[in-house]
């Protein structure tokens, strides 16, 4: 069912795993989201000083680990000793920042839609990310996502891969060409309207939304015409969409 999302088949993607319940962007969070029955996983890519891709949202380690400093200033060996679970709950002390390879090993045979958000905008990071996805034989299972239109344009022009952007007021380096390189656009709930979704559909861009985490917002996402929801808590979306026969 990958890439068959529509208003009658709305896909559910776990935002940084199952972020509502587990420390974000950890193997535990991804595994639990998969167990809940999501159609895909959204995660974030940064690169270490010694050229390793790691799964962490921020460009610094401060918010989600017991360390401080920029990801790009750490070697991989230094990143791997940081605790990436204790900030969320003492129960998860000892969770680590995953290497991208660890994430790819987890998802490689699971037929999941992968939303791979580039947080380090250097061209070498885009190249390495796509190369590794292809090495793991994940061709046409992923979108490359970024708030920098230069990144999505580069990924689509050079590699022909699907990309996800955002409404132009959220994007840097946006220009009149940017939309032509988007497969989909992620719309936050505060910006989500039927009018905006219809506008993107007219441009042949799929309107996705983030993060309808309760019943009210899931119903609004359906009403507005979103074809995919990225959620911190997958349970309300899965329950409502299945009840309404909008999730196959």
Short mmCIF file of C-alpha atoms in Angstrom, two decimals:
data_model
loop_
_atom_site.label_atom_id
_atom_site.label_comp_id
_atom_site.label_asym_id
_atom_site.label_seq_id
_atom_site.Cartn_x
_atom_site.Cartn_y
_atom_site.Cartn_z
CA UNK A 1 0.00 0.00 0.00
CA UNK A 2 3.04 2.29 0.01
CA UNK A 3 2.46 5.46 -2.03
CA UNK A 4 -1.27 4.65 -2.32
CA UNK A 5 -2.25 7.17 0.31
CA UNK A 6 -5.46 9.08 -0.41
CA UNK A 7 -8.40 10.60 1.45
CA UNK A 8 -9.83 7.05 1.50
CA UNK A 9 -6.58 5.42 2.63
CA UNK A 10 -4.86 7.72 5.11
CA UNK A 11 -1.46 6.49 6.23
CA UNK A 12 -0.16 6.79 9.79
CA UNK A 13 3.53 7.59 10.39
CA UNK A 14 5.22 7.56 13.78
CA UNK A 15 6.91 10.90 14.53
CA UNK A 16 10.44 10.13 15.77
CA UNK A 17 8.96 6.74 16.59
CA UNK A 18 6.25 6.76 19.24
CA UNK A 19 7.45 10.02 20.77
CA UNK A 20 4.47 10.41 23.11
CA UNK A 21 5.48 7.30 25.05
CA UNK A 22 9.22 6.74 24.54
CA UNK A 23 12.38 8.83 24.13
CA UNK A 24 12.33 10.19 20.59
CA UNK A 25 14.55 8.90 17.79
CA UNK A 26 15.69 5.83 19.73
CA UNK A 27 15.53 2.25 18.53
CA UNK A 28 13.06 1.57 21.35
CA UNK A 29 10.75 4.34 20.14
CA UNK A 30 10.90 3.12 16.55
CA UNK A 31 10.30 -0.50 17.54
CA UNK A 32 7.28 0.41 19.69
CA UNK A 33 5.77 2.52 16.89
CA UNK A 34 6.11 -0.45 14.54
CA UNK A 35 4.46 -2.72 17.11
CA UNK A 36 1.54 -0.27 17.35
CA UNK A 37 0.94 -0.77 13.62
CA UNK A 38 2.16 2.41 11.93
CA UNK A 39 2.60 2.51 8.15
CA UNK A 40 5.85 4.40 8.39
CA UNK A 41 8.47 6.09 10.54
CA UNK A 42 9.68 9.69 10.55
CA UNK A 43 13.20 10.31 11.85
CA UNK A 44 16.02 12.85 11.67
CA UNK A 45 19.58 12.80 10.34
CA UNK A 46 22.67 14.62 11.57
CA UNK A 47 26.36 13.84 10.95
CA UNK A 48 29.22 13.48 13.40
CA UNK A 49 32.66 15.07 13.13
CA UNK A 50 34.10 11.81 11.79
CA UNK A 51 31.44 11.45 9.09
CA UNK A 52 28.90 9.05 10.61
CA UNK A 53 25.17 9.59 10.18
CA UNK A 54 23.23 9.54 13.45
CA UNK A 55 19.54 9.73 14.27
CA UNK A 56 18.85 12.83 16.35
CA UNK A 57 16.49 15.76 15.78
CA UNK A 58 18.50 18.73 17.00
CA UNK A 59 21.86 19.94 15.74
CA UNK A 60 22.97 19.79 19.39
CA UNK A 61 22.75 16.95 21.91
CA UNK A 62 21.62 19.20 24.77
CA UNK A 63 17.84 18.63 24.77
CA UNK A 64 17.68 14.85 24.40
CA UNK A 65 20.87 13.58 26.08
CA UNK A 66 23.04 14.09 29.14
CA UNK A 67 25.66 15.82 26.99
CA UNK A 68 26.15 19.31 25.59
CA UNK A 69 27.42 20.59 22.27
CA UNK A 70 26.89 20.29 18.53
CA UNK A 71 26.45 16.85 17.01
CA UNK A 72 28.99 17.86 14.34
CA UNK A 73 31.62 18.37 17.06
CA UNK A 74 31.36 14.80 18.39
CA UNK A 75 33.05 11.70 17.04
CA UNK A 76 30.82 8.64 16.75
CA UNK A 77 32.47 6.97 19.74
CA UNK A 78 31.70 10.06 21.86
CA UNK A 79 28.07 10.23 20.66
CA UNK A 80 27.48 6.56 21.52
CA UNK A 81 28.29 6.98 25.22
CA UNK A 82 25.65 9.67 25.71
CA UNK A 83 22.42 8.73 27.42
CA UNK A 84 19.43 9.47 25.17
CA UNK A 85 16.65 8.13 27.38
CA UNK A 86 17.02 9.47 30.90
CA UNK A 87 15.78 12.96 30.00
CA UNK A 88 12.42 11.39 29.11
CA UNK A 89 12.14 9.07 32.11
CA UNK A 90 14.60 7.31 34.43
CA UNK A 91 13.01 4.08 33.14
CA UNK A 92 14.76 4.63 29.81
CA UNK A 93 18.21 5.55 31.06
CA UNK A 94 20.75 3.82 28.85
CA UNK A 95 19.00 4.36 25.52
CA UNK A 96 21.50 5.60 22.94
CA UNK A 97 21.52 7.82 19.88
CA UNK A 98 21.27 5.32 17.02
CA UNK A 99 23.67 5.22 14.12
CA UNK A 100 21.72 5.43 10.86
CA UNK A 101 22.83 1.84 10.15
CA UNK A 102 21.04 0.67 13.30
CA UNK A 103 17.82 2.30 12.14
CA UNK A 104 18.18 0.79 8.65
CA UNK A 105 18.78 -2.67 10.12
CA UNK A 106 15.56 -2.33 12.12
CA UNK A 107 13.36 -1.30 9.19
CA UNK A 108 14.97 -3.02 6.19
CA UNK A 109 12.47 -5.89 5.80
CA UNK A 110 9.37 -4.26 7.25
CA UNK A 111 7.81 -2.51 4.20
CA UNK A 112 7.53 0.81 5.97
CA UNK A 113 7.31 4.28 4.44
CA UNK A 114 10.40 6.11 5.70
CA UNK A 115 10.32 9.86 6.19
CA UNK A 116 13.99 10.80 6.46
CA UNK A 117 14.39 14.39 7.56
CA UNK A 118 17.75 16.02 6.88
CA UNK A 119 18.75 18.27 9.78
CA UNK A 120 22.35 18.84 8.68
CA UNK A 121 21.99 20.61 5.34
CA UNK A 122 25.44 19.86 3.91
CA UNK A 123 25.42 18.19 0.49
CA UNK A 124 27.64 15.38 1.74
CA UNK A 125 24.97 14.47 4.30
CA UNK A 126 22.28 14.22 1.60
CA UNK A 127 24.57 12.11 -0.61
CA UNK A 128 25.52 9.75 2.21
CA UNK A 129 21.93 9.38 3.44
CA UNK A 130 20.60 8.39 0.02
CA UNK A 131 23.58 6.11 -0.66
CA UNK A 132 22.94 4.20 2.56
CA UNK A 133 19.19 3.90 1.92
CA UNK A 134 19.98 2.45 -1.50
CA UNK A 135 22.65 0.10 -0.11
CA UNK A 136 19.99 -1.31 2.20
CA UNK A 137 17.76 -1.87 -0.86
CA UNK A 138 15.15 0.60 0.37
CA UNK A 139 14.62 2.17 -3.06
CA UNK A 140 11.21 3.87 -3.35
CA UNK A 141 10.33 3.37 0.29
CA UNK A 142 11.44 6.82 1.46
CA UNK A 143 11.02 10.55 1.14
CA UNK A 144 13.85 12.98 1.83
CA UNK A 145 12.40 15.80 3.93
CA UNK A 146 13.85 19.20 4.78
CA UNK A 147 12.95 22.75 5.79
CA UNK A 148 15.64 23.94 3.35
CA UNK A 149 14.34 23.90 -0.23
CA UNK A 150 17.90 23.64 -1.54
CA UNK A 151 18.14 20.19 0.07
CA UNK A 152 14.92 18.81 -1.41
CA UNK A 153 15.63 20.32 -4.83
CA UNK A 154 19.14 18.84 -4.83
CA UNK A 155 17.90 15.38 -3.75
CA UNK A 156 15.18 15.31 -6.41
CA UNK A 157 17.32 16.73 -9.23
CA UNK A 158 20.38 14.57 -8.59
CA UNK A 159 18.76 11.31 -7.46
CA UNK A 160 15.13 11.50 -8.63
CA UNK A 161 13.92 10.55 -5.14
CA UNK A 162 10.64 11.59 -3.57
CA UNK A 163 10.92 14.63 -1.31
CA UNK A 164 8.73 16.29 1.26
CA UNK A 165 8.77 20.03 1.82
CA UNK A 166 6.65 22.40 3.85
CA UNK A 167 4.49 25.47 3.21
CA UNK A 168 6.72 28.20 1.85
CA UNK A 169 6.54 30.42 4.95
CA UNK A 170 8.32 27.68 6.90
CA UNK A 171 11.02 26.98 4.33
CA UNK A 172 14.39 28.61 3.77
CA UNK A 173 15.75 29.09 0.24
CA UNK A 174 12.25 28.66 -1.19
CA UNK A 175 11.74 29.85 -4.77
CA UNK A 176 9.29 29.38 -7.63
CA UNK A 177 10.98 26.08 -8.58
CA UNK A 178 10.75 24.48 -5.11
CA UNK A 179 7.21 23.07 -5.38
CA UNK A 180 8.06 21.25 -8.61
CA UNK A 181 10.47 19.05 -6.63
CA UNK A 182 8.03 18.10 -3.85
CA UNK A 183 6.19 14.80 -3.76
CA UNK A 184 4.43 15.90 -0.58
CA UNK A 185 4.19 18.83 1.82
CA UNK A 186 3.95 18.51 5.59
CA UNK A 187 1.41 20.89 7.12
CA UNK A 188 1.34 21.54 10.87
CA UNK A 189 -2.07 21.37 12.55
CA UNK A 190 -2.09 25.13 13.18
CA UNK A 191 -1.86 25.75 9.42
CA UNK A 192 -4.04 22.87 8.22
CA UNK A 193 -7.13 23.83 6.19
CA UNK A 194 -9.15 22.21 3.42
CA UNK A 195 -8.20 25.15 1.19
CA UNK A 196 -4.47 24.56 1.67
CA UNK A 197 -4.76 20.79 1.11
CA UNK A 198 -6.76 21.36 -2.07
CA UNK A 199 -4.19 23.90 -3.29
CA UNK A 200 -1.41 21.32 -3.01
CA UNK A 201 -3.52 18.62 -4.65
CA UNK A 202 -4.02 20.94 -7.62
CA UNK A 203 -0.22 21.13 -7.85
CA UNK A 204 -0.06 17.31 -7.70
CA UNK A 205 1.61 17.52 -4.27
CA UNK A 206 0.32 15.22 -1.56
CA UNK A 207 -0.88 17.09 1.57
CA UNK A 208 0.39 15.40 4.73
CA UNK A 209 -0.04 16.77 8.25
CA UNK A 210 1.62 16.73 11.66
CA UNK A 211 0.77 16.04 14.53
CA UNK A 212 -2.91 15.16 15.12
CA UNK A 213 -2.45 13.33 18.40
CA UNK A 214 -6.00 13.32 19.76
CA UNK A 215 -9.43 12.44 18.41
CA UNK A 216 -10.43 16.04 17.65
CA UNK A 217 -7.34 16.70 15.55
CA UNK A 218 -7.49 13.36 13.74
CA UNK A 219 -11.06 14.18 12.69
CA UNK A 220 -9.91 17.62 11.53
CA UNK A 221 -7.09 16.07 9.49
CA UNK A 222 -9.65 13.80 7.78
CA UNK A 223 -11.99 16.74 7.16
CA UNK A 224 -9.26 18.89 5.64
CA UNK A 225 -8.20 16.21 3.18
CA UNK A 226 -4.82 15.13 4.53
CA UNK A 227 -3.69 11.81 3.03
CA UNK A 228 -1.07 10.98 5.66
CA UNK A 229 -0.74 11.88 9.34
CA UNK A 230 2.55 11.99 11.21
CA UNK A 231 1.81 11.50 14.89
CA UNK A 232 3.54 11.40 18.26
CA UNK A 233 0.79 9.07 19.51
CA UNK A 234 -0.40 6.70 16.76
CA UNK A 235 -3.28 5.18 18.73
CA UNK A 236 -6.07 7.77 18.13
CA UNK A 237 -5.31 7.98 14.41
CA UNK A 238 -5.14 4.20 13.92
CA UNK A 239 -8.34 3.63 15.89
CA UNK A 240 -10.39 6.34 14.17
CA UNK A 241 -9.15 5.63 10.65
CA UNK A 242 -9.82 1.91 11.00
CA UNK A 243 -13.29 2.58 12.44
CA UNK A 244 -14.09 4.82 9.50
CA UNK A 245 -12.58 2.34 7.02
CA UNK A 246 -10.01 4.95 5.96
CA UNK A 247 -6.93 2.84 6.76
CA UNK A 248 -6.25 -0.34 4.84
#
